[in-house]
PDB file of C-alpha atoms in Angstrom:
ATOM      1  CA  MET C  40      -0.091  -0.174  -0.252  1.00  0.00           C
ATOM      2  CA  ASP C  41       1.614   3.380  -0.983  1.00  0.00           C
ATOM      3  CA  LYS C  42       2.483   5.572   1.640  1.00  0.00           C
ATOM      4  CA  THR C  43       2.355   9.271   1.548  1.00  0.00           C
ATOM      5  CA  LEU C  44       4.194  11.711   3.680  1.00  0.00           C
ATOM      6  CA  VAL C  45       2.934  15.883   2.881  1.00  0.00           C
ATOM      7  CA  ILE C  46       5.676  18.572   3.419  1.00  0.00           C
ATOM      8  CA  GLY C  47       3.945  21.642   4.343  1.00  0.00           C
ATOM      9  CA  CYS C  48       4.278  25.602   5.018  1.00  0.00           C
ATOM     10  CA  ARG C  49       3.076  27.260   7.938  1.00  0.00           C
ATOM     11  CA  THR C  50       1.956  30.005   5.568  1.00  0.00           C
ATOM     12  CA  THR C  51      -0.937  27.825   4.405  1.00  0.00           C
ATOM     13  CA  GLU C  52      -1.564  25.812   7.393  1.00  0.00           C
ATOM     14  CA  ASN C  53      -5.128  26.505   7.736  1.00  0.00           C
ATOM     15  CA  GLU C  54      -6.029  26.123   4.323  1.00  0.00           C
ATOM     16  CA  LEU C  55      -3.983  22.540   4.047  1.00  0.00           C
ATOM     17  CA  LEU C  56      -5.524  21.094   7.515  1.00  0.00           C
ATOM     18  CA  ALA C  57      -9.190  22.246   6.083  1.00  0.00           C
ATOM     19  CA  VAL C  58      -8.682  20.438   2.879  1.00  0.00           C
ATOM     20  CA  MET C  59      -7.107  17.320   4.568  1.00  0.00           C
ATOM     21  CA  ARG C  60     -10.659  17.318   6.472  1.00  0.00           C
ATOM     22  CA  ALA C  61     -13.190  17.792   4.132  1.00  0.00           C
ATOM     23  CA  ALA C  62     -11.713  15.443   2.324  1.00  0.00           C
ATOM     24  CA  GLY C  63     -11.247  12.579   5.177  1.00  0.00           C
ATOM     25  CA  ILE C  64      -7.155  12.352   4.729  1.00  0.00           C
ATOM     26  CA  SER C  65      -5.024  11.176   7.031  1.00  0.00           C
ATOM     27  CA  TYR C  66      -1.407  11.454   5.794  1.00  0.00           C
ATOM     28  CA  ASP C  67       1.374  11.999   7.510  1.00  0.00           C
ATOM     29  CA  LEU C  68       2.349  15.628   8.013  1.00  0.00           C
ATOM     30  CA  VAL C  69       5.279  17.550   8.420  1.00  0.00           C
ATOM     31  CA  TRP C  70       5.790  21.692   8.518  1.00  0.00           C
ATOM     32  CA  ILE C  71       8.751  23.946   7.392  1.00  0.00           C
ATOM     33  CA  GLU C  72       8.306  27.189   8.999  1.00  0.00           C
ATOM     34  CA  ALA C  73       8.196  30.508   6.628  1.00  0.00           C
ATOM     35  CA  ARG C  74      10.826  32.408   7.595  1.00  0.00           C
ATOM     36  CA  LEU C  75      13.040  29.662   5.401  1.00  0.00           C
ATOM     37  CA  HIS C  76      11.947  31.559   2.111  1.00  0.00           C
ATOM     38  CA  ASN C  77      14.015  34.379   3.683  1.00  0.00           C
ATOM     39  CA  VAL C  78      17.414  31.576   3.030  1.00  0.00           C
ATOM     40  CA  LYS C  79      17.255  29.609   0.073  1.00  0.00           C
ATOM     41  CA  LYS C  80      19.926  27.556   0.630  1.00  0.00           C
ATOM     42  CA  LYS C  81      18.991  26.723   4.057  1.00  0.00           C
ATOM     43  CA  LEU C  82      15.400  26.104   2.990  1.00  0.00           C
ATOM     44  CA  ASN C  83      16.616  23.806   0.120  1.00  0.00           C
ATOM     45  CA  LYS C  84      18.745  22.073   2.525  1.00  0.00           C
ATOM     46  CA  THR C  85      16.137  21.745   4.785  1.00  0.00           C
ATOM     47  CA  LEU C  86      13.793  19.882   2.052  1.00  0.00           C
ATOM     48  CA  SER C  87      16.582  17.569   0.988  1.00  0.00           C
ATOM     49  CA  ASP C  88      16.796  16.396   4.692  1.00  0.00           C
ATOM     50  CA  LEU C  89      12.973  16.244   5.420  1.00  0.00           C
ATOM     51  CA  ILE C  90      13.370  13.433   1.612  1.00  0.00           C
ATOM     52  CA  SER C  91      15.983  11.883   3.234  1.00  0.00           C
ATOM     53  CA  GLU C  92      14.568  11.442   6.666  1.00  0.00           C
ATOM     54  CA  ALA C  93      11.251   9.842   4.652  1.00  0.00           C
ATOM     55  CA  GLU C  94      12.492   6.252   3.636  1.00  0.00           C
ATOM     56  CA  ASN C  95       9.626   4.373   4.159  1.00  0.00           C
ATOM     57  CA  TYR C  96       7.138   6.682   2.317  1.00  0.00           C
ATOM     58  CA  ASP C  97       6.453   6.026  -1.144  1.00  0.00           C
ATOM     59  CA  THR C  98       4.658   9.253  -2.475  1.00  0.00           C
ATOM     60  CA  ILE C  99       6.194  13.207  -0.953  1.00  0.00           C
ATOM     61  CA  LEU C 100       3.602  15.755  -1.501  1.00  0.00           C
ATOM     62  CA  PHE C 101       4.802  19.366  -1.005  1.00  0.00           C
ATOM     63  CA  ALA C 102       1.941  21.674  -0.259  1.00  0.00           C
ATOM     64  CA  THR C 103       4.792  24.374  -1.403  1.00  0.00           C
ATOM     65  CA  GLY C 104       5.682  26.470  -4.423  1.00  0.00           C
ATOM     66  CA  PHE C 105       8.989  26.217  -6.242  1.00  0.00           C
ATOM     67  CA  CYS C 106       9.673  29.531  -3.941  1.00  0.00           C
ATOM     68  CA  GLY C 107      12.623  30.764  -5.842  1.00  0.00           C
ATOM     69  CA  ASN C 108      13.435  27.645  -7.250  1.00  0.00           C
ATOM     70  CA  SER C 109      14.363  26.430  -3.545  1.00  0.00           C
ATOM     71  CA  VAL C 110      13.308  22.609  -4.410  1.00  0.00           C
ATOM     72  CA  LEU C 111      15.895  22.373  -7.416  1.00  0.00           C
ATOM     73  CA  GLY C 112      18.507  19.933  -7.597  1.00  0.00           C
ATOM     74  CA  LEU C 113      16.043  17.703  -4.526  1.00  0.00           C
ATOM     75  CA  GLU C 114      15.642  14.094  -5.509  1.00  0.00           C
ATOM     76  CA  SER C 115      14.806  10.727  -3.509  1.00  0.00           C
ATOM     77  CA  SER C 116      16.359   7.555  -3.908  1.00  0.00           C
ATOM     78  CA  HIS C 117      12.862   5.646  -2.455  1.00  0.00           C
ATOM     79  CA  ALA C 118       9.648   8.182  -3.158  1.00  0.00           C
ATOM     80  CA  ARG C 119       8.161   9.585  -6.219  1.00  0.00           C
ATOM     81  CA  LEU C 120       8.091  13.922  -5.289  1.00  0.00           C
ATOM     82  CA  VAL C 121       4.568  15.493  -6.124  1.00  0.00           C
ATOM     83  CA  LEU C 122       5.365  19.192  -6.455  1.00  0.00           C
ATOM     84  CA  PRO C 123       2.868  22.067  -7.402  1.00  0.00           C
ATOM     85  CA  ARG C 124       4.155  24.237 -10.527  1.00  0.00           C
ATOM     86  CA  VAL C 125       3.487  27.769  -8.901  1.00  0.00           C
ATOM     87  CA  ASP C 126       5.994  30.098  -7.591  1.00  0.00           C
ATOM     88  CA  ASP C 127       4.934  30.167  -4.540  1.00  0.00           C
ATOM     89  CA  CYS C 128       2.986  29.945  -1.729  1.00  0.00           C
ATOM     90  CA  THR C 129       1.064  32.004  -2.087  1.00  0.00           C
ATOM     91  CA  SER C 130       0.296  31.171  -5.544  1.00  0.00           C
ATOM     92  CA  LEU C 131      -1.109  27.912  -4.323  1.00  0.00           C
ATOM     93  CA  LEU C 132      -4.126  30.099  -2.345  1.00  0.00           C
ATOM     94  CA  ILE C 133      -5.187  31.865  -5.885  1.00  0.00           C
ATOM     95  CA  GLY C 134      -5.241  28.968  -8.222  1.00  0.00           C
ATOM     96  CA  GLY C 135      -1.918  29.363  -9.470  1.00  0.00           C
ATOM     97  CA  THR C 136       0.814  31.510 -10.933  1.00  0.00           C
ATOM     98  CA  ARG C 137      -1.061  33.283 -13.847  1.00  0.00           C
ATOM     99  CA  ASN C 138      -3.602  34.511 -11.792  1.00  0.00           C
ATOM    100  CA  LYS C 139      -1.247  36.996 -10.369  1.00  0.00           C
ATOM    101  CA  SER C 140      -0.758  39.081 -13.231  1.00  0.00           C
ATOM    102  CA  SER C 141      -3.009  41.722 -12.383  1.00  0.00           C
ATOM    103  CA  TRP C 142      -1.594  41.891  -8.571  1.00  0.00           C
ATOM    104  CA  MET C 143       1.966  42.247  -9.497  1.00  0.00           C
ATOM    105  CA  ASP C 144       2.366  45.453  -6.948  1.00  0.00           C
ATOM    106  CA  SER C 145       0.646  43.734  -4.718  1.00  0.00           C
ATOM    107  CA  TYR C 146       2.528  42.309  -0.753  1.00  0.00           C
ATOM    108  CA  PHE C 147       0.186  38.897  -0.087  1.00  0.00           C
ATOM    109  CA  LEU C 148      -0.881  38.355   3.682  1.00  0.00           C
ATOM    110  CA  THR C 149      -2.804  35.306   4.897  1.00  0.00           C
ATOM    111  CA  GLU C 150      -3.543  34.728   8.970  1.00  0.00           C
ATOM    112  CA  CYS C 151      -0.859  31.807   9.270  1.00  0.00           C
ATOM    113  CA  TRP C 152       1.469  34.572   7.344  1.00  0.00           C
ATOM    114  CA  LEU C 153       0.849  36.602   9.544  1.00  0.00           C
ATOM    115  CA  LYS C 154       1.060  33.833  12.984  1.00  0.00           C
ATOM    116  CA  SER C 155       4.792  32.728  11.061  1.00  0.00           C
ATOM    117  CA  LYS C 156       7.817  33.688  12.536  1.00  0.00           C
ATOM    118  CA  GLY C 157       9.829  36.759  11.353  1.00  0.00           C
ATOM    119  CA  ASN C 158       6.733  38.065   9.082  1.00  0.00           C
ATOM    120  CA  ILE C 159       6.678  41.343   8.407  1.00  0.00           C
ATOM    121  CA  TRP C 160       5.421  43.157  10.420  1.00  0.00           C
ATOM    122  CA  ASP C 161       7.161  41.050  13.183  1.00  0.00           C
ATOM    123  CA  GLU C 162      10.285  42.774  11.587  1.00  0.00           C
ATOM    124  CA  TYR C 163       9.689  46.159  11.040  1.00  0.00           C
ATOM    125  CA  LYS C 164       8.024  46.464  15.246  1.00  0.00           C
ATOM    126  CA  HIS C 165      11.418  44.788  16.104  1.00  0.00           C
ATOM    127  CA  ALA C 166      12.933  47.928  13.717  1.00  0.00           C
ATOM    128  CA  VAL C 167      11.031  50.441  15.352  1.00  0.00           C
ATOM    129  CA  ALA C 168      12.124  49.463  18.761  1.00  0.00           C
ATOM    130  CA  ARG C 169      15.971  49.208  17.609  1.00  0.00           C
ATOM    131  CA  TYR C 170      16.143  51.857  14.839  1.00  0.00           C
ATOM    132  CA  GLY C 171      12.901  54.387  16.013  1.00  0.00           C
ATOM    133  CA  SER C 172      10.091  55.176  13.470  1.00  0.00           C
ATOM    134  CA  GLU C 173      11.507  57.747  11.691  1.00  0.00           C
ATOM    135  CA  ARG C 174      14.434  55.458  10.281  1.00  0.00           C
ATOM    136  CA  ALA C 175      12.347  52.260  10.586  1.00  0.00           C
ATOM    137  CA  ASP C 176       9.789  54.120   8.146  1.00  0.00           C
ATOM    138  CA  LYS C 177      12.121  55.203   5.605  1.00  0.00           C
ATOM    139  CA  ILE C 178      14.144  51.885   5.617  1.00  0.00           C
ATOM    140  CA  PHE C 179      10.708  49.901   4.689  1.00  0.00           C
ATOM    141  CA  GLN C 180       9.851  52.400   2.517  1.00  0.00           C
ATOM    142  CA  VAL C 181      12.766  51.155   0.248  1.00  0.00           C
ATOM    143  CA  MET C 182      11.729  47.545   1.283  1.00  0.00           C
ATOM    144  CA  PHE C 183       7.957  48.425  -0.339  1.00  0.00           C
ATOM    145  CA  ALA C 184       9.142  50.768  -3.136  1.00  0.00           C
ATOM    146  CA  HIS C 185       7.461  48.395  -5.345  1.00  0.00           C
ATOM    147  CA  TYR C 186       4.565  47.137  -3.957  1.00  0.00           C
ATOM    148  CA  LYS C 187       1.231  49.071  -4.101  1.00  0.00           C
ATOM    149  CA  ARG C 188      -1.352  47.165  -1.800  1.00  0.00           C
ATOM    150  CA  ILE C 189      -1.846  45.095   0.522  1.00  0.00           C
ATOM    151  CA  THR C 190      -3.291  41.936  -0.818  1.00  0.00           C
ATOM    152  CA  LEU C 191      -5.122  39.469   1.776  1.00  0.00           C
ATOM    153  CA  ILE C 192      -6.609  36.479   0.981  1.00  0.00           C
ATOM    154  CA  ASP C 193      -9.749  35.647   1.642  1.00  0.00           C
ATOM    155  CA  THR C 194      -9.666  31.688   1.627  1.00  0.00           C
ATOM    156  CA  GLY C 195     -12.307  30.818   4.138  1.00  0.00           C
ATOM    157  CA  CYS C 196     -10.289  29.275   6.205  1.00  0.00           C
ATOM    158  CA  TYR C 197      -9.708  32.106   9.235  1.00  0.00           C
ATOM    159  CA  ASP C 198     -11.195  34.901  10.768  1.00  0.00           C
ATOM    160  CA  LEU C 199     -11.335  37.467   7.850  1.00  0.00           C
ATOM    161  CA  VAL C 200     -12.487  40.034  10.272  1.00  0.00           C
ATOM    162  CA  LYS C 201      -9.444  39.976  12.741  1.00  0.00           C
ATOM    163  CA  THR C 202      -6.721  39.796  10.095  1.00  0.00           C
ATOM    164  CA  ARG C 203      -7.691  42.098   7.921  1.00  0.00           C
ATOM    165  CA  GLU C 204      -7.554  44.534  11.351  1.00  0.00           C
ATOM    166  CA  THR C 205      -3.434  43.982  11.322  1.00  0.00           C
ATOM    167  CA  ALA C 206      -3.587  43.861   7.750  1.00  0.00           C
ATOM    168  CA  SER C 207      -5.444  47.727   7.675  1.00  0.00           C
ATOM    169  CA  GLU C 208      -2.743  48.303  10.463  1.00  0.00           C
ATOM    170  CA  ILE C 209      -0.100  47.180   8.057  1.00  0.00           C
ATOM    171  CA  ALA C 210      -1.366  48.792   4.970  1.00  0.00           C
ATOM    172  CA  ARG C 211      -1.356  51.829   7.180  1.00  0.00           C
ATOM    173  CA  ALA C 212       2.264  51.402   8.220  1.00  0.00           C
ATOM    174  CA  PHE C 213       3.479  51.512   4.594  1.00  0.00           C
ATOM    175  CA  SER C 214       1.535  53.923   2.835  1.00  0.00           C
ATOM    176  CA  LEU C 215      -0.218  50.761   1.103  1.00  0.00           C
ATOM    177  CA  ASP C 216      -3.537  50.274   0.097  1.00  0.00           C
ATOM    178  CA  LEU C 217      -5.380  47.668   1.216  1.00  0.00           C
ATOM    179  CA  ASN C 218      -7.423  44.736  -0.944  1.00  0.00           C
ATOM    180  CA  VAL C 219      -8.910  41.477   0.272  1.00  0.00           C
ATOM    181  CA  LEU C 220      -8.818  38.631  -2.720  1.00  0.00           C
ATOM    182  CA  PRO C 221     -10.843  35.715  -2.499  1.00  0.00           C
ATOM    183  CA  GLY C 222      -8.708  32.733  -2.317  1.00  0.00           C
ATOM    184  CA  THR C 223      -9.065  28.606  -3.525  1.00  0.00           C
ATOM    185  CA  LEU C 224      -8.103  25.733  -2.007  1.00  0.00           C
ATOM    186  CA  SER C 225      -8.591  23.985  -5.032  1.00  0.00           C
ATOM    187  CA  TYR C 226      -4.511  23.626  -5.975  1.00  0.00           C
ATOM    188  CA  LEU C 227      -4.523  22.320  -2.681  1.00  0.00           C
ATOM    189  CA  THR C 228      -7.312  19.815  -3.131  1.00  0.00           C
ATOM    190  CA  ASP C 229      -5.878  18.645  -6.196  1.00  0.00           C
ATOM    191  CA  LEU C 230      -2.634  17.492  -4.637  1.00  0.00           C
ATOM    192  CA  LEU C 231      -3.936  15.470  -1.817  1.00  0.00           C
ATOM    193  CA  THR C 232      -6.104  13.376  -3.804  1.00  0.00           C
ATOM    194  CA  GLY C 233      -3.989  12.642  -6.921  1.00  0.00           C
ATOM    195  CA  ASN C 234      -5.792  15.012  -9.159  1.00  0.00           C
ATOM    196  CA  TRP C 235      -1.778  15.478 -10.806  1.00  0.00           C
ATOM    197  CA  GLU C 236      -2.449  16.988 -14.547  1.00  0.00           C
ATOM    198  CA  PRO C 237       1.079  17.196 -16.009  1.00  0.00           C
ATOM    199  CA  ASP C 238       0.108  21.250 -16.596  1.00  0.00           C
ATOM    200  CA  ARG C 239       0.027  21.614 -13.028  1.00  0.00           C
ATOM    201  CA  PHE C 240       1.785  19.404 -11.167  1.00  0.00           C
ATOM    202  CA  LEU C 241       5.839  18.608 -11.053  1.00  0.00           C
ATOM    203  CA  ILE C 242       6.112  14.638 -10.951  1.00  0.00           C
ATOM    204  CA  VAL C 243       9.409  13.645  -9.802  1.00  0.00           C
ATOM    205  CA  PRO C 244      10.236   9.310 -10.220  1.00  0.00           C
ATOM    206  CA  PRO C 245      12.824   8.396  -7.038  1.00  0.00           C
ATOM    207  CA  HIS C 246      16.342   8.193  -8.904  1.00  0.00           C
ATOM    208  CA  SER C 247      15.492  11.479 -10.452  1.00  0.00           C
ATOM    209  CA  ARG C 248      16.903  15.043  -9.429  1.00  0.00           C
ATOM    210  CA  ILE C 249      14.517  18.031 -10.157  1.00  0.00           C
ATOM    211  CA  SER C 250      16.062  20.603 -12.541  1.00  0.00           C
ATOM    212  CA  SER C 251      16.347  23.734 -13.890  1.00  0.00           C
ATOM    213  CA  GLU C 252      13.738  22.799 -16.840  1.00  0.00           C
ATOM    214  CA  ASP C 253      11.962  21.167 -14.382  1.00  0.00           C
ATOM    215  CA  LEU C 254      11.037  24.578 -13.086  1.00  0.00           C
ATOM    216  CA  SER C 255      10.975  26.650 -16.175  1.00  0.00           C
ATOM    217  CA  ARG C 256       6.913  25.936 -16.656  1.00  0.00           C
ATOM    218  CA  LEU C 257       4.875  27.592 -13.755  1.00  0.00           C
ATOM    219  CA  SER C 258       0.630  27.648 -13.935  1.00  0.00           C
TER     220      SER C 258
END
């Protein structure tokens, strides 16, 4: 009997657990912390270690995106790897990377992103405490220079009203507009239920390494 492991990102924890409950799925699950996205080599090493440790599994599902090509070079000697063809975790919640075309000026948020360690709001408050509000504001104005709005993805898996209050505070602090974008759980549902259409999912057999060519096609 095929044994499956799911590697999930904390930024999509609410949504992944909601899909598993709705589908009656009880796969084993391990989490990676959101802050690893800031250090691609460390994220790659963490994922590689998790694959090596999962020696008793036949399939490993990645409830993540390619995340800055941090999955490049990953391979397994014992399991097939299944990855959504999306650039990052937020694309999982809006139906794919292509749906970002009209939202490229957005900094995306979900409740779990705001709850994750080292999130942008925590970093800002830390900068204010360390450097004072005037200097911190200048630093973050540069960091957010190419953004025009904070976009909160409403997946229906968390308290939107409460989370919107925090998102509004962030938008005001960074002088950005606030938008709410309806999300979707379809990508995560297809991942967990085996609906792996080749144009939407990368399937890597055992003893095969993820290449740059594999990562060149996004859905």
